[in-house]
Amino acid sequence: MLYSPQFDTPLNFPRKLRVICVGAGISGIGFAYQLTRNVENVDLVIYEKNSDVGGCWFENQYPGCQCDVPSHSYTFSWDGNPRWNKYWASWSEIQHYLRGCVDKWYLNKFLKLNHRLVSARWDIEESKWHLEIATPTGRIIRDSADVFFDATGALNRWKWPTIKGLDKFKGHLVHSAAWDHSYDFTGKRVLLIGGGPSGVQITPQLAPIVTHLTHHIRSPLYVPEMRGQNDSPENGYYSEAEKDKFTFDPEYFLQYRKHQTEARFGSFLVSHKDSELQRETRKKVQESMRQRLQYREDLCKKLIPEWEYGCKRSVPGTYFLETLLRPNVRVLAGEILEIKEHSVITEEAGEDQYDAIICATGFDTSYIPSFPIIGRHGINLQDEWAGRVEHYLSVAVHGYPNYFMGSGPNNSTNVVTIQTGAAYAVQCIEKIQKEAIRSLEITYDAVNDFTIHRDLFVKDMVWTGACSSWYKNGTKDGPVLGPWVGSGLHYLAALGKPRFEDYRIRYVHGNRFAYLGNGQTQDEIEGKNLSWFIRQDP
């Protein structure tokens, strides 16, 4: 490209950029907040497929749905919520918190609800993303952007189990992530399928009102006490006096939030297969489960794992194990062989009649996008990742310039890592804007090096233990795609500042120094802050 000097703008001139964010859950909201406060002259739009913000906390509304970590460690780091009612917040409280963030940060003007992304394609000539979006009426509109931020995450596509005859059932059939509030379970015979967090939270809610509940749990699961239980207020609810103290004593509230966070992030060593903490924790949780199950051998055998604690996500549950002791509750293991119009045949119990079936069977955790994303080489990321999911530090993919993920593979999917992924993308956008960059694309070598490091690192971690887990896309020996290669704090530090040496950079004007511009800074032109470099060291 012939170099055409740009002498009409100052150093680091913030040229106009258009940024499209897809998804308005924690990732999208955190991204929008950080982008609008740190980067000027940006045209932002957020497309969200649902009728309101919140992501999985809008979609999951089943009975008992709540966060299983303390509420005050489940907020954006810059915006605590002094008015949490519950120590472990319900889905509705979390969704209300996220909706409140959007309102007070004036993000509604960027939102387009009920707009679903259909496809995205990188135009190599224009160095822009072209997106097709389905509107609420079903009409397809087209939009384009300099940067595409993917805030869809992994836990947004729920899936039915693959069971023969599921579609033939004539009773009430529902997935936990698409709950039907109109159905009354009172007095019904119910089959609940799935031993993840949803199933563990639903069982204590339904058992007291149904005639009979069969909970089908195919494989064992660790059910520790709720995280932070020793610090929980009485009955798990904050008093008005406690909430007032959080509200009117900011320093006290800040220290309380820090305490909650430190307690949560202080036990990474338990994830090492051969650590003493791992062995101690496994024995402790196993014995705790036996006690809570009153040493019933049939239940202990079905529910208590022998593999490493944390091999798959532990499932803290309030009164779950205790509920399984009720006379109207039964636990089945093994396989479900067939579902008929009004009955289910299982490997363990044969054929039983049911009025309702609840599938608490989780999400598609393959990380393969739900829409085509066509990159620089004309390759669809759906096809590329169908073979093997390869990425860079959870945030970027080779062959897909100016494309960033807020909750990609190996992000660990907690608020700290999600907001950090968003902050990383914001820094990249600022560089693209102020240094006249056409495209920022992670190199293949960087992706390959990270993949090699990840695969070697996880060999000594519990996630590669002998269990099937969503961390490994439901397999026992697949690549670990869920957890980061370290602690949450390690992720925050590792992605705190982008390594731009890992990127291939193309420039708008063909010369990397075109951004030097007319020889002046913006402050000089505006006649302000001309002595910013003067200080007095002690």
PDB file of C-alpha atoms in Angstrom, residues 147-263:
ATOM      1  CA  VAL A 147     -15.107  -4.461  15.866  1.00  0.00           C
ATOM      2  CA  PHE A 148     -17.330  -7.425  16.805  1.00  0.00           C
ATOM      3  CA  PHE A 149     -17.516  -8.261  20.521  1.00  0.00           C
ATOM      4  CA  ASP A 150     -19.098 -11.671  21.171  1.00  0.00           C
ATOM      5  CA  ALA A 151     -20.736 -11.659  24.603  1.00  0.00           C
ATOM      6  CA  THR A 152     -22.896 -14.753  24.082  1.00  0.00           C
ATOM      7  CA  GLY A 153     -20.915 -17.067  26.357  1.00  0.00           C
ATOM      8  CA  ALA A 154     -21.269 -20.834  26.747  1.00  0.00           C
ATOM      9  CA  LEU A 155     -24.322 -21.142  28.996  1.00  0.00           C
ATOM     10  CA  ASN A 156     -26.998 -19.732  26.734  1.00  0.00           C
ATOM     11  CA  ARG A 157     -28.088 -22.681  24.565  1.00  0.00           C
ATOM     12  CA  TRP A 158     -29.968 -25.231  26.616  1.00  0.00           C
ATOM     13  CA  LYS A 159     -30.341 -28.712  25.211  1.00  0.00           C
ATOM     14  CA  TRP A 160     -32.732 -31.631  25.491  1.00  0.00           C
ATOM     15  CA  PRO A 161     -31.259 -34.984  26.497  1.00  0.00           C
ATOM     16  CA  THR A 162     -30.876 -37.607  23.794  1.00  0.00           C
ATOM     17  CA  ILE A 163     -33.387 -40.202  24.985  1.00  0.00           C
ATOM     18  CA  LYS A 164     -35.456 -42.513  22.823  1.00  0.00           C
ATOM     19  CA  GLY A 165     -39.092 -41.416  22.700  1.00  0.00           C
ATOM     20  CA  LEU A 166     -38.689 -38.084  24.494  1.00  0.00           C
ATOM     21  CA  ASP A 167     -40.811 -36.372  21.857  1.00  0.00           C
ATOM     22  CA  LYS A 168     -43.616 -38.908  22.357  1.00  0.00           C
ATOM     23  CA  PHE A 169     -44.340 -38.022  25.998  1.00  0.00           C
ATOM     24  CA  LYS A 170     -47.908 -36.736  26.415  1.00  0.00           C
ATOM     25  CA  GLY A 171     -47.545 -35.292  29.909  1.00  0.00           C
ATOM     26  CA  HIS A 172     -45.918 -31.999  30.893  1.00  0.00           C
ATOM     27  CA  LEU A 173     -42.393 -31.780  29.437  1.00  0.00           C
ATOM     28  CA  VAL A 174     -40.182 -28.820  30.349  1.00  0.00           C
ATOM     29  CA  HIS A 175     -36.507 -27.843  30.375  1.00  0.00           C
ATOM     30  CA  SER A 176     -35.192 -26.070  33.457  1.00  0.00           C
ATOM     31  CA  ALA A 177     -33.859 -23.207  31.292  1.00  0.00           C
ATOM     32  CA  ALA A 178     -37.271 -22.631  29.682  1.00  0.00           C
ATOM     33  CA  TRP A 179     -39.522 -22.928  32.712  1.00  0.00           C
ATOM     34  CA  ASP A 180     -43.309 -22.910  32.337  1.00  0.00           C
ATOM     35  CA  HIS A 181     -44.685 -21.010  35.336  1.00  0.00           C
ATOM     36  CA  SER A 182     -48.285 -21.875  34.443  1.00  0.00           C
ATOM     37  CA  TYR A 183     -47.978 -25.579  35.266  1.00  0.00           C
ATOM     38  CA  ASP A 184     -48.934 -26.696  38.779  1.00  0.00           C
ATOM     39  CA  PHE A 185     -46.848 -29.624  40.046  1.00  0.00           C
ATOM     40  CA  THR A 186     -48.961 -30.110  43.141  1.00  0.00           C
ATOM     41  CA  GLY A 187     -49.932 -33.751  43.606  1.00  0.00           C
ATOM     42  CA  LYS A 188     -48.136 -34.896  40.449  1.00  0.00           C
ATOM     43  CA  ARG A 189     -45.771 -37.787  39.791  1.00  0.00           C
ATOM     44  CA  VAL A 190     -42.589 -36.159  38.466  1.00  0.00           C
ATOM     45  CA  LEU A 191     -39.364 -37.356  36.852  1.00  0.00           C
ATOM     46  CA  LEU A 192     -36.443 -34.922  37.152  1.00  0.00           C
ATOM     47  CA  ILE A 193     -33.505 -35.696  34.845  1.00  0.00           C
ATOM     48  CA  GLY A 194     -30.072 -34.236  35.561  1.00  0.00           C
ATOM     49  CA  GLY A 195     -27.661 -33.934  38.475  1.00  0.00           C
ATOM     50  CA  GLY A 196     -26.201 -30.487  37.830  1.00  0.00           C
ATOM     51  CA  PRO A 197     -26.940 -27.236  39.674  1.00  0.00           C
ATOM     52  CA  SER A 198     -30.448 -26.911  38.220  1.00  0.00           C
ATOM     53  CA  GLY A 199     -31.537 -30.354  39.324  1.00  0.00           C
ATOM     54  CA  VAL A 200     -29.984 -29.930  42.760  1.00  0.00           C
ATOM     55  CA  GLN A 201     -31.865 -26.656  43.275  1.00  0.00           C
ATOM     56  CA  ILE A 202     -35.221 -27.877  41.912  1.00  0.00           C
ATOM     57  CA  THR A 203     -35.564 -31.033  44.022  1.00  0.00           C
ATOM     58  CA  PRO A 204     -35.988 -29.345  47.455  1.00  0.00           C
ATOM     59  CA  GLN A 205     -38.589 -27.017  45.960  1.00  0.00           C
ATOM     60  CA  LEU A 206     -40.786 -29.689  44.371  1.00  0.00           C
ATOM     61  CA  ALA A 207     -40.486 -32.567  46.839  1.00  0.00           C
ATOM     62  CA  PRO A 208     -42.855 -31.053  49.453  1.00  0.00           C
ATOM     63  CA  ILE A 209     -45.702 -30.520  46.952  1.00  0.00           C
ATOM     64  CA  VAL A 210     -45.580 -33.521  44.594  1.00  0.00           C
ATOM     65  CA  THR A 211     -46.989 -36.986  45.215  1.00  0.00           C
ATOM     66  CA  HIS A 212     -43.782 -38.599  44.044  1.00  0.00           C
ATOM     67  CA  LEU A 213     -40.454 -37.314  42.712  1.00  0.00           C
ATOM     68  CA  THR A 214     -37.883 -39.485  40.961  1.00  0.00           C
ATOM     69  CA  HIS A 215     -34.557 -37.718  40.500  1.00  0.00           C
ATOM     70  CA  HIS A 216     -32.510 -39.453  37.829  1.00  0.00           C
ATOM     71  CA  ILE A 217     -28.805 -38.766  38.366  1.00  0.00           C
ATOM     72  CA  ARG A 218     -26.670 -40.721  35.936  1.00  0.00           C
ATOM     73  CA  SER A 219     -23.310 -40.134  37.618  1.00  0.00           C
ATOM     74  CA  PRO A 220     -22.124 -39.122  41.112  1.00  0.00           C
ATOM     75  CA  LEU A 221     -21.618 -35.494  42.097  1.00  0.00           C
ATOM     76  CA  TYR A 222     -19.934 -33.653  44.933  1.00  0.00           C
ATOM     77  CA  VAL A 223     -22.502 -31.701  46.963  1.00  0.00           C
ATOM     78  CA  PRO A 224     -20.594 -29.598  49.519  1.00  0.00           C
ATOM     79  CA  GLU A 225     -22.165 -27.104  51.848  1.00  0.00           C
ATOM     80  CA  MET A 226     -23.039 -23.776  50.250  1.00  0.00           C
ATOM     81  CA  ARG A 227     -19.998 -21.589  49.669  1.00  0.00           C
ATOM     82  CA  GLY A 228     -19.537 -19.121  52.512  1.00  0.00           C
ATOM     83  CA  GLN A 229     -22.080 -20.926  54.681  1.00  0.00           C
ATOM     84  CA  ASN A 230     -20.181 -20.189  57.893  1.00  0.00           C
ATOM     85  CA  ASP A 231     -20.552 -16.442  57.269  1.00  0.00           C
ATOM     86  CA  SER A 232     -24.190 -16.599  56.237  1.00  0.00           C
ATOM     87  CA  PRO A 233     -26.723 -14.468  58.155  1.00  0.00           C
ATOM     88  CA  GLU A 234     -29.633 -16.160  59.905  1.00  0.00           C
ATOM     89  CA  ASN A 235     -31.859 -18.056  57.448  1.00  0.00           C
ATOM     90  CA  GLY A 236     -29.707 -16.805  54.574  1.00  0.00           C
ATOM     91  CA  TYR A 237     -31.325 -13.355  54.494  1.00  0.00           C
ATOM     92  CA  TYR A 238     -29.764  -9.982  55.292  1.00  0.00           C
ATOM     93  CA  SER A 239     -31.665  -7.915  57.826  1.00  0.00           C
ATOM     94  CA  GLU A 240     -32.737  -4.350  57.032  1.00  0.00           C
ATOM     95  CA  ALA A 241     -30.180  -3.147  59.569  1.00  0.00           C
ATOM     96  CA  GLU A 242     -27.390  -5.013  57.758  1.00  0.00           C
ATOM     97  CA  LYS A 243     -28.466  -3.665  54.386  1.00  0.00           C
ATOM     98  CA  ASP A 244     -28.615  -0.146  55.800  1.00  0.00           C
ATOM     99  CA  LYS A 245     -25.091  -0.464  57.183  1.00  0.00           C
ATOM    100  CA  PHE A 246     -23.870  -1.593  53.743  1.00  0.00           C
ATOM    101  CA  THR A 247     -25.683   1.370  52.180  1.00  0.00           C
ATOM    102  CA  PHE A 248     -24.632   4.155  54.547  1.00  0.00           C
ATOM    103  CA  ASP A 249     -21.142   2.992  55.560  1.00  0.00           C
ATOM    104  CA  PRO A 250     -19.253   2.656  52.239  1.00  0.00           C
ATOM    105  CA  GLU A 251     -15.914   1.724  53.816  1.00  0.00           C
ATOM    106  CA  TYR A 252     -17.488  -1.058  55.892  1.00  0.00           C
ATOM    107  CA  PHE A 253     -19.307  -2.317  52.804  1.00  0.00           C
ATOM    108  CA  LEU A 254     -16.113  -2.278  50.721  1.00  0.00           C
ATOM    109  CA  GLN A 255     -14.232  -4.316  53.340  1.00  0.00           C
ATOM    110  CA  TYR A 256     -17.122  -6.780  53.577  1.00  0.00           C
ATOM    111  CA  ARG A 257     -17.074  -7.272  49.805  1.00  0.00           C
ATOM    112  CA  LYS A 258     -13.300  -7.780  49.866  1.00  0.00           C
ATOM    113  CA  HIS A 259     -13.669 -10.384  52.613  1.00  0.00           C
ATOM    114  CA  GLN A 260     -16.252 -12.268  50.569  1.00  0.00           C
ATOM    115  CA  THR A 261     -14.046 -12.166  47.492  1.00  0.00           C
ATOM    116  CA  GLU A 262     -10.887 -13.267  49.294  1.00  0.00           C
ATOM    117  CA  ALA A 263     -12.724 -16.230  50.777  1.00  0.00           C
TER     118      ALA A 263
END
